Coordinates of C-alpha atoms and ligand atoms in Angstrom, one line a residue:
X234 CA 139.5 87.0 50.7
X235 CA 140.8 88.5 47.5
X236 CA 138.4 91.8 47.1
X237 CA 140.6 93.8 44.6
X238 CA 142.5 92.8 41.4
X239 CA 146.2 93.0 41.9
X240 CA 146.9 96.0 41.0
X241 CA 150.4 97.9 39.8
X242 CA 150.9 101.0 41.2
X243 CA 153.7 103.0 40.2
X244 CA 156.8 105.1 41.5
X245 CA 155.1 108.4 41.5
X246 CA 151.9 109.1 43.0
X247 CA 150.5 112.7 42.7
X248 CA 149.6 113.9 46.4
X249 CA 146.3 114.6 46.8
X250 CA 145.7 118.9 47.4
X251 CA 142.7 119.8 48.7
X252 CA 140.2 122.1 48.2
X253 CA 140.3 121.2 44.5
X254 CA 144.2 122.3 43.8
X255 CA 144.3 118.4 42.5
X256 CA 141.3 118.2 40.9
X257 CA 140.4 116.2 37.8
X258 CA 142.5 118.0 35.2
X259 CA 145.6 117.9 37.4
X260 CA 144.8 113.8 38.4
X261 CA 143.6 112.7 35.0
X262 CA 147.1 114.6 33.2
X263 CA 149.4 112.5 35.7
X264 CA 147.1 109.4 35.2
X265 CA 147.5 109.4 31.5
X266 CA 150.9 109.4 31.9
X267 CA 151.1 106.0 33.8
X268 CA 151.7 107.3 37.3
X269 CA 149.4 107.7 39.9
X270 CA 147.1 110.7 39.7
X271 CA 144.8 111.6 42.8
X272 CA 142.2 114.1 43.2
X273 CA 141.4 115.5 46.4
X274 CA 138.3 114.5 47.8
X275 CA 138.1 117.6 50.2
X276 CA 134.7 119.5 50.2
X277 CA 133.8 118.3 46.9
X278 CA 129.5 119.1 47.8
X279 CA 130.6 122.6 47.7
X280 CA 133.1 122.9 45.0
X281 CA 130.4 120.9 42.6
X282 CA 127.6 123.4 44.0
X283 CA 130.2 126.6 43.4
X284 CA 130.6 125.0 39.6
X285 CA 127.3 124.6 38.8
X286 CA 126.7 128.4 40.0
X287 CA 128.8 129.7 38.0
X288 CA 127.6 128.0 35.1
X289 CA 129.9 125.0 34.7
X290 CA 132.1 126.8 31.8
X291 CA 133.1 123.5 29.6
X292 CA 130.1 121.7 30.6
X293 CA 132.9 119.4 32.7
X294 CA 130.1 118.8 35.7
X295 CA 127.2 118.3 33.5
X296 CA 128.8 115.6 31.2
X297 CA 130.0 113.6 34.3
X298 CA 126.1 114.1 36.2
X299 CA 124.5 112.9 32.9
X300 CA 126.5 109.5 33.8
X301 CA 125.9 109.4 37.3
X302 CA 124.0 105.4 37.8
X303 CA 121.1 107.2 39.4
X304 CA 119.4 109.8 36.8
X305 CA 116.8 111.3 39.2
X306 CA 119.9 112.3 41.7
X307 CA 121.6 114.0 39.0
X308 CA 118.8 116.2 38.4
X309 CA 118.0 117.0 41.9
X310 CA 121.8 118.4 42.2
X311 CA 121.3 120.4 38.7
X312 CA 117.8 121.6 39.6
X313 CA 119.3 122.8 43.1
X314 CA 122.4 124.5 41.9
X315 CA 123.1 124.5 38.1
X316 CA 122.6 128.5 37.0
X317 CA 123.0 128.3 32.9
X318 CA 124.4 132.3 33.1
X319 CA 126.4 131.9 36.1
X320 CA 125.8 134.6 39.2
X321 CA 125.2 137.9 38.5
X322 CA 128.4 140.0 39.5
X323 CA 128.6 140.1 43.6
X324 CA 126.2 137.7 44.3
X325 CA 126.8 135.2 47.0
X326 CA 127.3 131.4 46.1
X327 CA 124.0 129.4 47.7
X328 CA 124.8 127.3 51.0
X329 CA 125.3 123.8 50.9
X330 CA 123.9 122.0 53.9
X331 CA 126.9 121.2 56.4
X332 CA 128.2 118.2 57.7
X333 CA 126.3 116.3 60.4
X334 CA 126.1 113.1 62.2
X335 CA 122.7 112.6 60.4
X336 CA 122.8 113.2 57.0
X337 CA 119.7 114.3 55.0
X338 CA 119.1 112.8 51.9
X339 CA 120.4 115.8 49.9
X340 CA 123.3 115.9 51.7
X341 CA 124.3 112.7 50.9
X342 CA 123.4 113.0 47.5
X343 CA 125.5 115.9 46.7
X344 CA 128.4 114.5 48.2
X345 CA 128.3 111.0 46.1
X346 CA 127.5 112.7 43.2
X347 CA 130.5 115.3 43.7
X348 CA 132.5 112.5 44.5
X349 CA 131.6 110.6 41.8
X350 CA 131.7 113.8 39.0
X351 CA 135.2 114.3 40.3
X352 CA 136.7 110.4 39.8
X353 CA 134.7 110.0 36.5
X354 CA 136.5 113.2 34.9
X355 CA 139.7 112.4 36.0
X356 CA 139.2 108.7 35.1
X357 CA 138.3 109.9 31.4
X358 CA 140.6 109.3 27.9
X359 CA 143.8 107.6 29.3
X360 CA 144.1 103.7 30.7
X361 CA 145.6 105.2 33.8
X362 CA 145.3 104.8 37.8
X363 CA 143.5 107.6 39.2
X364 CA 142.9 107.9 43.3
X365 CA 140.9 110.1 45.4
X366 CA 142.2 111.7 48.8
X367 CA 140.3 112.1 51.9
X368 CA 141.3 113.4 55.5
X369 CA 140.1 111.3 58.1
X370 CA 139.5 114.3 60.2
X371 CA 136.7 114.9 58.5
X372 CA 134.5 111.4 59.2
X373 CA 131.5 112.9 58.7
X374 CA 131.8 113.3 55.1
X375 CA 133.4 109.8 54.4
X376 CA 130.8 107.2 53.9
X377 CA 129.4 109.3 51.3
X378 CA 132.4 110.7 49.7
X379 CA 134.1 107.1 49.3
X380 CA 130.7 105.6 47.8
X381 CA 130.7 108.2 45.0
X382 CA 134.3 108.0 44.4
X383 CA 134.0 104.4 43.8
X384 CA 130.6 104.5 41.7
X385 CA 133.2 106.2 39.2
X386 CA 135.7 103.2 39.1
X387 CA 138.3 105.0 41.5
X388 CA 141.2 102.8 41.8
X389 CA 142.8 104.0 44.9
X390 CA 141.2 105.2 48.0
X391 CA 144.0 107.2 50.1
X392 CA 143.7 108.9 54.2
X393 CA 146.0 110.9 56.9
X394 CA 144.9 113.6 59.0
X395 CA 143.9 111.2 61.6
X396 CA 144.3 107.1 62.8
X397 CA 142.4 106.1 59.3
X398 CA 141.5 102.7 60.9
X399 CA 137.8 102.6 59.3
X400 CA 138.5 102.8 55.9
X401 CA 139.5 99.4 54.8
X402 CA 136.3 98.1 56.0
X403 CA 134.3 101.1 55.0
X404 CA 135.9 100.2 51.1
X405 CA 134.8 96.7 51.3
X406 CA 131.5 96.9 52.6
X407 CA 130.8 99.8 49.9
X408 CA 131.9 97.7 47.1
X409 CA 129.1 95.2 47.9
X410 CA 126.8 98.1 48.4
X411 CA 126.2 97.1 52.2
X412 CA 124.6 100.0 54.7
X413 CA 127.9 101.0 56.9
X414 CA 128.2 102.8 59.9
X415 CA 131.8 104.6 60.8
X416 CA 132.2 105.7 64.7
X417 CA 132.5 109.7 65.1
X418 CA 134.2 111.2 68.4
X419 CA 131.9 112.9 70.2
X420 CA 133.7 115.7 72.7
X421 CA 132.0 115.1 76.1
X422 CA 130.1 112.5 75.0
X423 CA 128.3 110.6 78.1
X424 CA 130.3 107.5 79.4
X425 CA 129.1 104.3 76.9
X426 CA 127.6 106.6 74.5
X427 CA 128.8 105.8 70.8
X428 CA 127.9 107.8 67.6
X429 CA 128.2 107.3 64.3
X430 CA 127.9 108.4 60.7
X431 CA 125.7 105.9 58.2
X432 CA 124.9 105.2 55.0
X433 CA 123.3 102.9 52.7
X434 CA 123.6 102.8 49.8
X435 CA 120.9 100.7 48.4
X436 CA 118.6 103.4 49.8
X437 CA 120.3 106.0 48.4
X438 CA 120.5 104.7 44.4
X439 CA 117.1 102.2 45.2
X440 CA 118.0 99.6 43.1
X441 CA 120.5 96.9 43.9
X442 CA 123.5 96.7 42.1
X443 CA 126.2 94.6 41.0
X444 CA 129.1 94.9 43.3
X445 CA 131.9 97.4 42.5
X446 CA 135.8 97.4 42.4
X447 CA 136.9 97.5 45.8
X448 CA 139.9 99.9 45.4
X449 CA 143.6 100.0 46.6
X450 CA 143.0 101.7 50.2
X451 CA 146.8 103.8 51.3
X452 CA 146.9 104.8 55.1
X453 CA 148.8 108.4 54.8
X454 CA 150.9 108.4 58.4
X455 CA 153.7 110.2 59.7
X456 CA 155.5 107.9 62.3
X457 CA 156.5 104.4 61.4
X458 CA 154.7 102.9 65.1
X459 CA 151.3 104.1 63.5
X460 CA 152.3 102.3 60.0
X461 CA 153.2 99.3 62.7
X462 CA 149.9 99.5 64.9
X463 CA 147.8 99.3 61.3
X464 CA 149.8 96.6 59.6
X465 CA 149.2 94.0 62.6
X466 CA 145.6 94.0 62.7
X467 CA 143.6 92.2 59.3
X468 CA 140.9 94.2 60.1
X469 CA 142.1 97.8 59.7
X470 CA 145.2 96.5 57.4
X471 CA 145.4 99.1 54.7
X472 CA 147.4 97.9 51.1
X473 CA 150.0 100.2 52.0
X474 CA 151.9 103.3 53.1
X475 CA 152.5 107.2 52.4
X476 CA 154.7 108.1 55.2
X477 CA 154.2 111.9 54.9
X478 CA 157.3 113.6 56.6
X479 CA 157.5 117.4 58.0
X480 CA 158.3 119.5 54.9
X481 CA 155.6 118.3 53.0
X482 CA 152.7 120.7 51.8
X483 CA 149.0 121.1 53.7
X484 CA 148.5 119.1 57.5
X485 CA 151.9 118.1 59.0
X486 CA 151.6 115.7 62.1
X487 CA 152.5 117.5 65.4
X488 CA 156.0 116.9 65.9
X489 CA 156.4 113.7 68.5
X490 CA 157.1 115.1 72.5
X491 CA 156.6 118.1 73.7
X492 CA 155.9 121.1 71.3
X493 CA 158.6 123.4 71.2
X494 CA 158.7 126.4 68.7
X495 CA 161.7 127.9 66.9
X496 CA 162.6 131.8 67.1
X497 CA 159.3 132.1 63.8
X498 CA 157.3 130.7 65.7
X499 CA 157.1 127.4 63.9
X500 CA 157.3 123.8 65.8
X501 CA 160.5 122.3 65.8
X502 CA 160.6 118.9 64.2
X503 CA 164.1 116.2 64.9
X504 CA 164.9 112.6 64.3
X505 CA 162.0 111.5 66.4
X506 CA 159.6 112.6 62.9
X507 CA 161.5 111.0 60.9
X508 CA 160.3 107.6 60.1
X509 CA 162.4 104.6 60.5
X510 CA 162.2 103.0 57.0
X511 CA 163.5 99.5 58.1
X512 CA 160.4 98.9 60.3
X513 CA 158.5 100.3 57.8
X514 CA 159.4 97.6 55.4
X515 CA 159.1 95.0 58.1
X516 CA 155.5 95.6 58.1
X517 CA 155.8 94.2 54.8
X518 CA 153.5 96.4 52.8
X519 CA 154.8 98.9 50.3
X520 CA 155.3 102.5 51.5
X521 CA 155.8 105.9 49.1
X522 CA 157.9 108.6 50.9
X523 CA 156.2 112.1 50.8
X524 CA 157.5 115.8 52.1
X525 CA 160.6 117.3 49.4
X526 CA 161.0 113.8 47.8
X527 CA 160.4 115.9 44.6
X528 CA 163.5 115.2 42.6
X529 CA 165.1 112.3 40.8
X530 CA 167.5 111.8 43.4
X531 CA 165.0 112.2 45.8
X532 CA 163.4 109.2 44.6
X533 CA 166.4 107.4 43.6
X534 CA 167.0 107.6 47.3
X535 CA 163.4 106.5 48.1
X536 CA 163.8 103.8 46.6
X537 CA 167.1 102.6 47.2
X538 CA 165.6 103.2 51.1
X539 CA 163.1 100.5 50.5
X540 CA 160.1 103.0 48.7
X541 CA 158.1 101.7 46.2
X542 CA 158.3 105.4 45.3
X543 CA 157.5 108.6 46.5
X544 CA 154.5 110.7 46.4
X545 CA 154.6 115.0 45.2
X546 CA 152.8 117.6 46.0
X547 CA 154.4 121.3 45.5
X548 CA 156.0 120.4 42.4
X549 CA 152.4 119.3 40.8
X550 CA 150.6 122.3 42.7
X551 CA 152.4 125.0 40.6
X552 CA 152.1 123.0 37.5
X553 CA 149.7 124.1 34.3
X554 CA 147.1 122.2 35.5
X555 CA 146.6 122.9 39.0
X556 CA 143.5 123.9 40.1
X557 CA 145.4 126.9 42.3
X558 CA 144.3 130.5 40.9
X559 CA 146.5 131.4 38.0
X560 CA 147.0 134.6 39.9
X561 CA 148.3 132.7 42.6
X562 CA 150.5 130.1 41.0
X563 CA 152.5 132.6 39.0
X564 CA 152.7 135.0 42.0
X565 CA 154.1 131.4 43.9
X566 CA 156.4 131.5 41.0
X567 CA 157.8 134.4 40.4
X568 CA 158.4 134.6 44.3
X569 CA 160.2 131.0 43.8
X570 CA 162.7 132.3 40.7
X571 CA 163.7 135.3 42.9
X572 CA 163.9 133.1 45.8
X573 CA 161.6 134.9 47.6
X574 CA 159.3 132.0 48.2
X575 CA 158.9 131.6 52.0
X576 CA 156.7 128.6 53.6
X577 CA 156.1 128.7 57.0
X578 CA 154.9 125.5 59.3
X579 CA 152.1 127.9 61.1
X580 CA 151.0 125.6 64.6
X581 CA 147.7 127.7 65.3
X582 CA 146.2 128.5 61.4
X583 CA 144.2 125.3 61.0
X584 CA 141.5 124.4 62.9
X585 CA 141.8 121.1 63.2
X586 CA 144.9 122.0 65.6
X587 CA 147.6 120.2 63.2
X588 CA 150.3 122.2 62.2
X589 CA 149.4 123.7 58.7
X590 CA 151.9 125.1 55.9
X591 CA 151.2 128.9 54.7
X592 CA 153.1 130.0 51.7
X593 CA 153.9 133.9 53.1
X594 CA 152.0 135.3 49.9
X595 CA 150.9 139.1 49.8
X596 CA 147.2 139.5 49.3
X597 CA 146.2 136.2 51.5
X598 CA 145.2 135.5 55.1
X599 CA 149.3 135.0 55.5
X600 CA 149.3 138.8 55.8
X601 CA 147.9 139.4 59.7
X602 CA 146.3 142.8 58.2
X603 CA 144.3 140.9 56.1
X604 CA 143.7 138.0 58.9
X605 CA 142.8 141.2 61.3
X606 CA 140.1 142.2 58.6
X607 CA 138.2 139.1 58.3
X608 CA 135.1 139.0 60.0
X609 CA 135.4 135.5 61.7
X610 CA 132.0 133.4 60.9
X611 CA 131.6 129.5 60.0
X612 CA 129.4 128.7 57.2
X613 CA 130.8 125.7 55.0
X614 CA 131.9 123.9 58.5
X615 CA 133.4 121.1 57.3
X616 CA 135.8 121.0 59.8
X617 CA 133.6 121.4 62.6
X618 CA 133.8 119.0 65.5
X619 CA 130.4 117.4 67.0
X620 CA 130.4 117.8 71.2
X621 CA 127.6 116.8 73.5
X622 CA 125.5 119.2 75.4
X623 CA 124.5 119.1 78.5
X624 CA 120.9 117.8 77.7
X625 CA 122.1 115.0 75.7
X626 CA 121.9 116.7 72.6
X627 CA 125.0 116.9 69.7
X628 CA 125.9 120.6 68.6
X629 CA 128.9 121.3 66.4
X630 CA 131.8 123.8 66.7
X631 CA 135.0 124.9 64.9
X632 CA 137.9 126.8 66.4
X633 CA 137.2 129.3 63.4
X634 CA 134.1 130.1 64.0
X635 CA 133.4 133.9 66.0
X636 CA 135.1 133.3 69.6
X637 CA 132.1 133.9 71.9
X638 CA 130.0 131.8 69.6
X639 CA 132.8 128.7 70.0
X640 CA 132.9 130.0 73.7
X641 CA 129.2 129.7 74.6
X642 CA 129.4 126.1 72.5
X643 CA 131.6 125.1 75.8
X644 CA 135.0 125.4 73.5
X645 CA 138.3 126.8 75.1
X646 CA 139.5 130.3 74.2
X647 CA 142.7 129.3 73.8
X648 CA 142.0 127.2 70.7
X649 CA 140.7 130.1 68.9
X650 CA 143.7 132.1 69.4
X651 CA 145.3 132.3 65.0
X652 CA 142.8 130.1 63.7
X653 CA 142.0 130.9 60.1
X654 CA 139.2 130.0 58.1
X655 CA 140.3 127.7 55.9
X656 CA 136.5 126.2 54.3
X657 CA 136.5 129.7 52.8
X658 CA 140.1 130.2 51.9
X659 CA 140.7 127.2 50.2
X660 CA 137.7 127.4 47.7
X661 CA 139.2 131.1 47.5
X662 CA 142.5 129.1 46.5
X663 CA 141.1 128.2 43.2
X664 CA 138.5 130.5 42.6
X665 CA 135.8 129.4 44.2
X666 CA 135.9 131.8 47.1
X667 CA 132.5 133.6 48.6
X668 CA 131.0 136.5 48.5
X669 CA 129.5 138.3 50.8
X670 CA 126.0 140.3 50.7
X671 CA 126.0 143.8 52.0
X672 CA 130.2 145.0 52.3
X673 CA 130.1 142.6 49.5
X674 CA 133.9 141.5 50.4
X675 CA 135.1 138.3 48.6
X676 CA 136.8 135.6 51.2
X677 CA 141.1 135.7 50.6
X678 CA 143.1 133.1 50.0
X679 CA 145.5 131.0 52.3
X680 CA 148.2 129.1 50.3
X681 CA 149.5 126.5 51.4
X682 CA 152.9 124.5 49.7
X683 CA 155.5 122.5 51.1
X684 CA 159.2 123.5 52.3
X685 CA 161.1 121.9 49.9
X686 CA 161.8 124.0 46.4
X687 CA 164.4 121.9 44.7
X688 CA 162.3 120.4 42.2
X689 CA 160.7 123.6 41.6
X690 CA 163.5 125.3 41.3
X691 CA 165.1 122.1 38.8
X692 CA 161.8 122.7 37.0
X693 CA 161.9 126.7 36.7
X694 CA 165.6 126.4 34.8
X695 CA 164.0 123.8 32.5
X696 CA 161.1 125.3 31.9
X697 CA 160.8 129.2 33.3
X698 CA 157.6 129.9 32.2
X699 CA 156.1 127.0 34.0
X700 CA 155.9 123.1 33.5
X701 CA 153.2 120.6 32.5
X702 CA 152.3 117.8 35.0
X703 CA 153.6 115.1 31.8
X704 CA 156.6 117.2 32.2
X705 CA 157.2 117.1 35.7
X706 CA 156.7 113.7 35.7
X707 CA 158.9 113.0 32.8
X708 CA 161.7 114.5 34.7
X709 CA 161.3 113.1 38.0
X710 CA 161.5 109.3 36.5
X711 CA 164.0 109.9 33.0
X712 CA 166.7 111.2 36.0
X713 CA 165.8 108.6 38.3
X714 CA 165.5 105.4 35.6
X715 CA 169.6 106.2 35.2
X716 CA 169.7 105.8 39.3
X717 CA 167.9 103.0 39.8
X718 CA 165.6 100.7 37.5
X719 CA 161.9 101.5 37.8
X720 CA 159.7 99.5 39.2
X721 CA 155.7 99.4 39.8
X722 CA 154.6 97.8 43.3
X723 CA 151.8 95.0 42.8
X724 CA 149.2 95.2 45.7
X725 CA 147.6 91.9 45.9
X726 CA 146.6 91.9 49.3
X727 CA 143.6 93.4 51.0
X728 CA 141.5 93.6 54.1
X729 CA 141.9 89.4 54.8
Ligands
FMN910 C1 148.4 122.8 48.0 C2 148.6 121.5 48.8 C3 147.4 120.9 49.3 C4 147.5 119.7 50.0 N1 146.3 119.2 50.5 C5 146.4 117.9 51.0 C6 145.2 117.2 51.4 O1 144.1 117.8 51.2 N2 145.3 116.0 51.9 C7 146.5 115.4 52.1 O2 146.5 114.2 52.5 N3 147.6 116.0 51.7 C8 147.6 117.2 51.2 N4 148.8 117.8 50.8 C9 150.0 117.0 50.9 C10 150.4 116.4 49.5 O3 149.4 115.4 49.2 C11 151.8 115.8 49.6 O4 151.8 114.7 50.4 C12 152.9 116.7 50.0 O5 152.7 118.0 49.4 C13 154.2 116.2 49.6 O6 155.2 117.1 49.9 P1 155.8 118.1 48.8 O7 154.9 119.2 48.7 O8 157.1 118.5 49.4 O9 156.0 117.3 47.5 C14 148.7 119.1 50.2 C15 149.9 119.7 49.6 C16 149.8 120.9 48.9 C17 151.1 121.4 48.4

């Protein structure tokens, strides 16, 4: 069965950056220029919450609410969180409610609304492809999160940090507006016990509607065998590949064997991560190539491998319209013209126990004085894992969180050992971060880029005081076009 429109994609697909350092200004510039622009779908509940606070300068979140399909959810959200004059100067951002197997209503409405205020900017002014990132890791959050995304038209649905084996059902049975139901791991959970997050979405907008666009659904993997294990089976087919390799910026999978580290400390990655692209093409889907493929000859290359194209983060992350702190990106970039810029692949910062990127940038949790000083405490939680109890009962726990806390939640001391905070750095990324009541200290920042600068670098001698995303794309396919003819990949086929 035929559930999406063919649809062309093209050569260049603009990685997804969570929290927010791809968000709708970044995706919707790269859209409009014909290529594929994606926002990250990352803790949207509490960057939309953390606008509205602070006023929503532009009126960006208010213009996209006032077309949300469901009128009385908008105004729920705005009553909850919008503050016309902002926060008064040291005063804490409000909680959002955190993630749970059992989602209140205002959970889920925050997150579908974020979702869907996020998709429908970026989607504004331009005829272009816009997609929405999401990290399998964090399950809990996806039922809601794709539902809003797709509310707004998105046209491409794309997942890693995980086996993203749900979403190609999840997509379908969202478009028609059917309740779904996507299994969560439970540590410890009881022999034959099974748990799930739900939603349905007639309850939530109560009305039935006509059915939506099912989008373009791209598994982000690592290893060619996982690309091989998702291809065979219909039911967990997705329309494609990013094959995301160890340089690239944010979660890099764990290198394949046993973890070894080099003399910093960092895992040590060899031909066993790199993915073989001939069985990736036997699967016989289309695959982008992600991880320093940020150049024209880099995707020359790409494709004369077999790549429909490539997808780029780094190179869009330090462009005009990222979401990262200006502070930040022209700190990144002056570091990068005096080749000072140093990335390192950290094995212990994220909690979710991947191996994480941290751009070595004074003034952020890179700097263990600063990590030292950081009171540890969970309160966005988003990456927090559900575990059974003893009595039967689900609690939830993150590796960040205070260490006898995690401890008395039956978690192991040794996964606490380095862990950063990253909820609370990455909204600090792009100016979002909290502040606290009483010390009144603001959360720092944790930066994370890929390894590869040689299209920053091309970029900074075209343009030294910084690039536009049109730019950076105009560069990365004029060079190529001489290498090879450009192409756009036609996805016809879908879950069947
Ligand atoms: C700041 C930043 C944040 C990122 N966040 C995410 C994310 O939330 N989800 C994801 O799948 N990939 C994420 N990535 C990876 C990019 O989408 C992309 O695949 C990668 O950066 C490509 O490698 P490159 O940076 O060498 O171009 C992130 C990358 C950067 C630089």
């Amino acid at each position: 069965m035929l559930e999406h429109d063919a649809v062309a994609l093209p050569a260049v697909i603009q990685g997804g950056m969570g929290v927010a350092v791809s968000a709708w200004p970044l995706a919707r510039a790269v859209a409009a220029t014909g290529q594929l622009g994606v926002v990250s779908g990352t803790a949207l509940d509490a960057v939309l919450a953390r606008r509205l606070q602070d006023g929503d300068p532009g009126g960006h979140m208010r213009a996209a609410l006032a077309a949300f399909p469901v009128p009385e959810i908008a105004e729920r959200v705005l009553d909850r969180y919008f503050r016309a004059d902002g926060r008064a100067p040291g005063t804490p951002y409000a909680p959002v409610p955190r993630l749970r197997l059992r989602q209140d209503r205002h959970v889920q409405e925050l997150t579908v609304a974020a979702n869907f205020a996020e998709v429908w900017l970026a989607k504004r002014g331009h005829q272009g492809l816009v997609g929405v990132n999401y990290l399998d890791k964090i399950r809990m959050a996806l039922p809601a999160a794709a539902y809003g995304a797709m509310l707004a038209g998105v046209d491409v649905v794309l997942a890693g940090a995980g086996i993203p084996r749900e979403l190609p059902m999840l997509l379908s049975a969202l478009a028609r507006h059917e309740p779904v139901s996507v299994p969560v791991d439970v540590i410890g959970a009881a022999e034959g016990r099974r748990y799930a997050v739900s939603l349905d979405p007639a309850a939530l907008s109560g009305h039935a509607a006509p059915p939506l666009k099912r989008p373009v659904f791209l598994a982000i993997v690592s290893a060619h065998v996982l690309a091989e294990y998702l291809a065979r089976d219909p039911a967990i087919r997705p329309d494609g590949f990013v094959i995301e390799g160890p340089a690239a910026g944010g979660h890099n999978a764990p290198p394949r064997g046993r973890l070894t580290l080099d003399e910093d400390g960092q895992p040590r990655y060899g031909s066993r991560d790199v993915a073989d692209l001939t069985r990736l093409a036997g699967t016989g889907l289309p695959f982008w190539l992600a991880g320093s493929y940020d150049t024209p000859a880099r995707l020359a290359e790409a494709r004369a491998g077999g790549a429909a194209g490539v997808q780029v983060g780094t190179l869009f992350a330090l462009c005009q319209e990222s979401g990262l702190r200006a502070d930040l990106r022209s700190q990144l970039l002056g570091q990068a013209r005096e080749g000072t810029l140093r990335v390192r692949t950290d094995p212990a910062a994220s909690p979710t126990g991947f191996p994480f990127k941290v751009a070595q940038l004074p003034g952020t949790l890179a700097d263990p004085e600063r990590y030292a000083m950081r009171p540890r405490l969970c309160d966005l939680g988003h990456l927090r894992v559900p575990y059974e109890r003893g009595n039967g009962s689900v609690g939830y726990r993150c590796p960040g969180e205070p260490v006898h806390t995690y401890l008395r939640k039956g978690g192991d001391a040794a996964d606490t050992s380095g862990r950063s905070c990253l909820c609370n750095a990455l909204l600090a990324n792009v100016g979002l971060g909290q502040t606290r009541h009483g010390g009144g200290y603001a959360e720092d920042p944790l930066v994370t880029l890929g390894s590869g600068f040689d299209g920053v670098s091309a970029m900074l001698e075209r343009h030294p005081s910084g690039w536009s995303a049109a730019q950076a794309v105009t560069w990365l396919l004029f060079d190529s076009r001489r290498r090879s003819p450009g192409t756009r990949e036609t996805v016809t086929d879908c879950d069947g």
